[in-house]
Amino acid sequence: MSVLSAKVRLRRRAWFALWAAPLPIWFALFFMGPMLLLIAMSFWSVQNYRLTPDFSLSAWSYVLSLDFLWSTFWRSYGLSLISAALVSLLAFPASYAMAFLITPARRLTFLGLALAPFFTSYLVRIYSLQVFLGEGGVLPQLFHSVGLSGASLLNSYTALFLGHATLTLPVVLVLQTLALGNVDRTEMSAAVNLGARPQHVLRHIILPAAVRV
């Protein structure tokens, strides 16, 4: 009986060690492993309608020679940079307020509210934007009421940016709040006591310190 219980304990410890493995191990197992396999298969050749282990650059030369691939890549890259910059600017005032202007208890409450959208499927959030952006939706009706065009905003750069913001804004808000929350308050107080203006404190003290964090 004692031998059996010892085996059970060893098995439980092995399972616990497996689930408690460091994150890089799980990352390598479930992400890097399939990614390396996919890259290796990209060099295989097709023979009799089947992928055959080989080392051929034909697939890469064909894909990289497609003009629409590069135009799509650079357009997506540029739109991503613009969205990242706009989302960071939109999130910064709220992050600054949560880091410096409210109490820690309220900060946790607002951070929880910022993370609440992640409990809803991203597809549901994206499809719900049709209510606001589609023809006769909230935003087109609002624009029409002030004399602007009330056409549908779907399939536009505006809709694309809102889709990016829906996904990334809560993450940026939380990360900025954590970074600003670790800024040394003594440096800020010293700058204010020496007569620095708020915009100078923000540019020369807060932002560099937040980047270092």
Short mmCIF file of C-alpha atoms in Angstrom, two decimals:
data_model
loop_
_atom_site.label_atom_id
_atom_site.label_comp_id
_atom_site.label_asym_id
_atom_site.label_seq_id
_atom_site.Cartn_x
_atom_site.Cartn_y
_atom_site.Cartn_z
CA MET A 1 0.00 0.00 0.00
CA SER A 2 2.82 2.38 0.84
CA VAL A 3 4.56 1.62 -2.47
CA LEU A 4 1.35 2.35 -4.36
CA SER A 5 0.80 5.61 -2.50
CA ALA A 6 4.40 6.62 -3.19
CA LYS A 7 3.86 6.00 -6.90
CA VAL A 8 0.69 8.08 -6.79
CA ARG A 9 2.53 10.91 -5.08
CA LEU A 10 5.33 10.78 -7.64
CA ARG A 11 2.80 10.84 -10.46
CA ARG A 12 1.05 13.85 -8.93
CA ARG A 13 4.36 15.65 -8.51
CA ALA A 14 5.23 14.94 -12.14
CA TRP A 15 1.90 16.38 -13.31
CA PHE A 16 2.34 19.41 -11.06
CA ALA A 17 5.87 19.97 -12.38
CA LEU A 18 4.49 19.75 -15.92
CA TRP A 19 1.74 22.32 -15.34
CA ALA A 20 4.06 24.56 -13.32
CA ALA A 21 6.67 24.63 -16.07
CA PRO A 22 8.01 28.07 -16.93
CA LEU A 23 6.18 30.05 -19.58
CA PRO A 24 9.03 29.80 -22.16
CA ILE A 25 8.64 26.01 -22.16
CA TRP A 26 4.93 26.22 -22.94
CA PHE A 27 5.65 28.94 -25.49
CA ALA A 28 8.18 26.74 -27.26
CA LEU A 29 5.86 23.73 -27.12
CA PHE A 30 2.65 25.28 -28.44
CA PHE A 31 3.95 28.17 -30.56
CA MET A 32 7.55 27.78 -31.63
CA GLY A 33 7.21 24.06 -32.35
CA PRO A 34 4.31 24.37 -34.83
CA MET A 35 5.86 27.53 -36.29
CA LEU A 36 9.17 25.75 -37.01
CA LEU A 37 7.28 22.81 -38.51
CA LEU A 38 5.34 25.18 -40.77
CA ILE A 39 8.56 26.90 -41.90
CA ALA A 40 10.16 23.53 -42.64
CA MET A 41 7.12 22.44 -44.68
CA SER A 42 7.36 25.64 -46.74
CA PHE A 43 10.53 24.22 -48.33
CA TRP A 44 8.87 20.93 -49.27
CA SER A 45 7.81 20.23 -52.83
CA VAL A 46 4.51 18.96 -54.19
CA GLN A 47 4.74 15.63 -55.96
CA ASN A 48 1.63 13.82 -57.18
CA TYR A 49 -0.53 16.36 -55.27
CA ARG A 50 1.22 15.55 -52.00
CA LEU A 51 3.72 17.45 -49.90
CA THR A 52 7.01 15.60 -50.02
CA PRO A 53 9.95 16.33 -47.70
CA ASP A 54 12.42 18.27 -49.80
CA PHE A 55 14.45 21.48 -49.87
CA SER A 56 13.01 23.67 -52.59
CA LEU A 57 12.77 27.46 -52.83
CA SER A 58 10.03 27.42 -55.46
CA ALA A 59 7.24 28.25 -53.00
CA TRP A 60 9.19 31.14 -51.49
CA SER A 61 10.20 32.56 -54.89
CA TYR A 62 6.60 32.40 -56.09
CA VAL A 63 5.13 34.08 -53.00
CA LEU A 64 7.78 36.79 -52.75
CA SER A 65 7.35 37.68 -56.42
CA LEU A 66 3.66 38.59 -55.97
CA ASP A 67 3.22 42.36 -56.21
CA PHE A 68 -0.04 42.47 -54.29
CA LEU A 69 1.65 40.71 -51.37
CA TRP A 70 4.12 43.55 -50.85
CA SER A 71 1.54 46.29 -51.39
CA THR A 72 -0.76 44.62 -48.86
CA PHE A 73 2.11 44.14 -46.43
CA TRP A 74 3.25 47.77 -46.50
CA ARG A 75 -0.29 49.10 -46.32
CA SER A 76 -1.03 46.87 -43.32
CA TYR A 77 2.26 47.87 -41.69
CA GLY A 78 1.53 51.57 -42.14
CA LEU A 79 -2.03 51.26 -40.85
CA SER A 80 -0.76 49.31 -37.83
CA LEU A 81 1.77 52.04 -36.99
CA ILE A 82 -0.89 54.74 -37.29
CA SER A 83 -3.33 52.75 -35.16
CA ALA A 84 -0.66 52.10 -32.53
CA ALA A 85 0.20 55.80 -32.30
CA LEU A 86 -3.44 56.92 -32.13
CA VAL A 87 -4.41 54.30 -29.56
CA SER A 88 -1.42 55.23 -27.39
CA LEU A 89 -2.40 58.91 -27.53
CA LEU A 90 -6.06 58.14 -26.76
CA ALA A 91 -5.18 55.92 -23.81
CA PHE A 92 -2.60 58.23 -22.25
CA PRO A 93 -4.96 60.76 -20.57
CA ALA A 94 -6.91 57.97 -18.89
CA SER A 95 -3.68 56.19 -17.89
CA TYR A 96 -2.28 59.43 -16.45
CA ALA A 97 -5.45 60.02 -14.46
CA MET A 98 -5.46 56.49 -13.05
CA ALA A 99 -1.78 56.64 -12.16
CA PHE A 100 -1.66 60.09 -10.53
CA LEU A 101 -5.11 61.53 -9.90
CA ILE A 102 -7.20 58.80 -8.26
CA THR A 103 -6.77 56.58 -5.21
CA PRO A 104 -5.30 53.06 -5.50
CA ALA A 105 -8.68 51.48 -4.70
CA ARG A 106 -10.41 53.32 -7.52
CA ARG A 107 -7.48 52.56 -9.79
CA LEU A 108 -8.06 48.83 -9.33
CA THR A 109 -11.74 49.33 -10.09
CA PHE A 110 -11.02 51.19 -13.32
CA LEU A 111 -8.38 48.65 -14.35
CA GLY A 112 -10.93 45.91 -13.82
CA LEU A 113 -13.39 47.77 -16.02
CA ALA A 114 -10.69 48.15 -18.66
CA LEU A 115 -10.13 44.38 -18.65
CA ALA A 116 -13.86 43.58 -18.72
CA PRO A 117 -14.11 43.56 -22.56
CA PHE A 118 -11.76 40.57 -22.67
CA PHE A 119 -14.51 38.46 -21.12
CA THR A 120 -16.47 38.93 -24.35
CA SER A 121 -15.55 37.25 -27.61
CA TYR A 122 -13.62 39.54 -29.96
CA LEU A 123 -15.84 38.46 -32.85
CA VAL A 124 -18.91 39.52 -30.91
CA ARG A 125 -17.37 42.92 -30.24
CA ILE A 126 -16.45 43.36 -33.91
CA TYR A 127 -19.90 42.38 -35.21
CA SER A 128 -21.53 44.67 -32.66
CA LEU A 129 -19.75 47.59 -34.35
CA GLN A 130 -22.13 47.15 -37.28
CA VAL A 131 -24.85 48.66 -35.09
CA PHE A 132 -22.75 51.82 -34.77
CA LEU A 133 -21.10 51.96 -38.20
CA GLY A 134 -23.61 50.40 -40.61
CA GLU A 135 -26.06 52.31 -42.76
CA GLY A 136 -28.62 53.85 -40.41
CA GLY A 137 -26.34 53.14 -37.46
CA VAL A 138 -25.56 55.37 -34.52
CA LEU A 139 -22.56 57.23 -35.98
CA PRO A 140 -23.98 57.76 -39.50
CA GLN A 141 -27.20 59.09 -37.97
CA LEU A 142 -25.18 61.39 -35.72
CA PHE A 143 -23.18 62.71 -38.66
CA HIS A 144 -26.35 63.18 -40.69
CA SER A 145 -27.94 65.20 -37.88
CA VAL A 146 -25.09 67.75 -38.01
CA GLY A 147 -25.17 68.04 -41.79
CA LEU A 148 -22.44 65.57 -42.67
CA SER A 149 -22.64 62.49 -44.84
CA GLY A 150 -24.69 59.73 -43.24
CA ALA A 151 -23.25 56.94 -45.41
CA SER A 152 -22.18 53.64 -43.92
CA LEU A 153 -18.73 53.58 -42.32
CA LEU A 154 -18.24 49.86 -42.78
CA ASN A 155 -15.35 48.66 -44.97
CA SER A 156 -13.49 51.91 -44.39
CA TYR A 157 -10.28 52.98 -42.65
CA THR A 158 -12.41 54.36 -39.82
CA ALA A 159 -13.95 50.96 -39.21
CA LEU A 160 -10.51 49.35 -39.43
CA PHE A 161 -9.10 51.71 -36.81
CA LEU A 162 -12.06 51.11 -34.50
CA GLY A 163 -11.51 47.38 -34.86
CA HIS A 164 -7.85 47.79 -33.89
CA ALA A 165 -8.77 50.08 -31.00
CA THR A 166 -11.38 47.63 -29.72
CA LEU A 167 -8.69 44.98 -29.43
CA THR A 168 -5.69 46.99 -28.25
CA LEU A 169 -7.02 49.96 -26.27
CA PRO A 170 -7.62 48.03 -22.99
CA VAL A 171 -4.16 46.46 -23.19
CA VAL A 172 -2.45 49.79 -23.86
CA LEU A 173 -4.43 51.42 -21.05
CA VAL A 174 -3.34 48.81 -18.51
CA LEU A 175 0.31 48.82 -19.62
CA GLN A 176 0.55 52.60 -19.57
CA THR A 177 -1.05 52.75 -16.13
CA LEU A 178 1.40 50.21 -14.73
CA ALA A 179 4.36 52.05 -16.27
CA LEU A 180 3.25 55.46 -15.00
CA GLY A 181 2.44 54.02 -11.58
CA ASN A 182 6.09 53.04 -11.11
CA VAL A 183 7.44 56.52 -11.81
CA ASP A 184 9.36 57.98 -8.87
CA ARG A 185 7.21 60.71 -7.33
CA THR A 186 10.22 62.40 -5.69
CA GLU A 187 11.64 63.42 -9.08
CA MET A 188 8.30 64.95 -10.01
CA SER A 189 8.09 66.84 -6.71
CA ALA A 190 11.66 68.09 -7.10
CA ALA A 191 10.94 69.37 -10.61
CA VAL A 192 7.77 71.15 -9.44
CA ASN A 193 9.62 72.72 -6.48
CA LEU A 194 12.29 74.02 -8.85
CA GLY A 195 9.63 75.79 -10.90
CA ALA A 196 9.13 73.36 -13.79
CA ARG A 197 5.86 73.68 -15.64
CA PRO A 198 3.47 70.69 -15.86
CA GLN A 199 4.20 70.09 -19.54
CA HIS A 200 7.94 70.11 -18.82
CA VAL A 201 7.49 67.64 -15.97
CA LEU A 202 5.51 65.39 -18.27
CA ARG A 203 8.02 65.58 -21.13
CA HIS A 204 11.30 65.48 -19.20
CA ILE A 205 10.44 63.46 -16.08
CA ILE A 206 7.33 61.30 -16.44
CA LEU A 207 7.66 60.03 -20.00
CA PRO A 208 11.39 59.12 -19.85
CA ALA A 209 10.88 57.42 -16.48
CA ALA A 210 7.87 55.46 -17.79
CA VAL A 211 9.88 54.31 -20.81
CA ARG A 212 12.71 53.11 -18.57
CA VAL A 213 10.24 51.15 -16.45
#
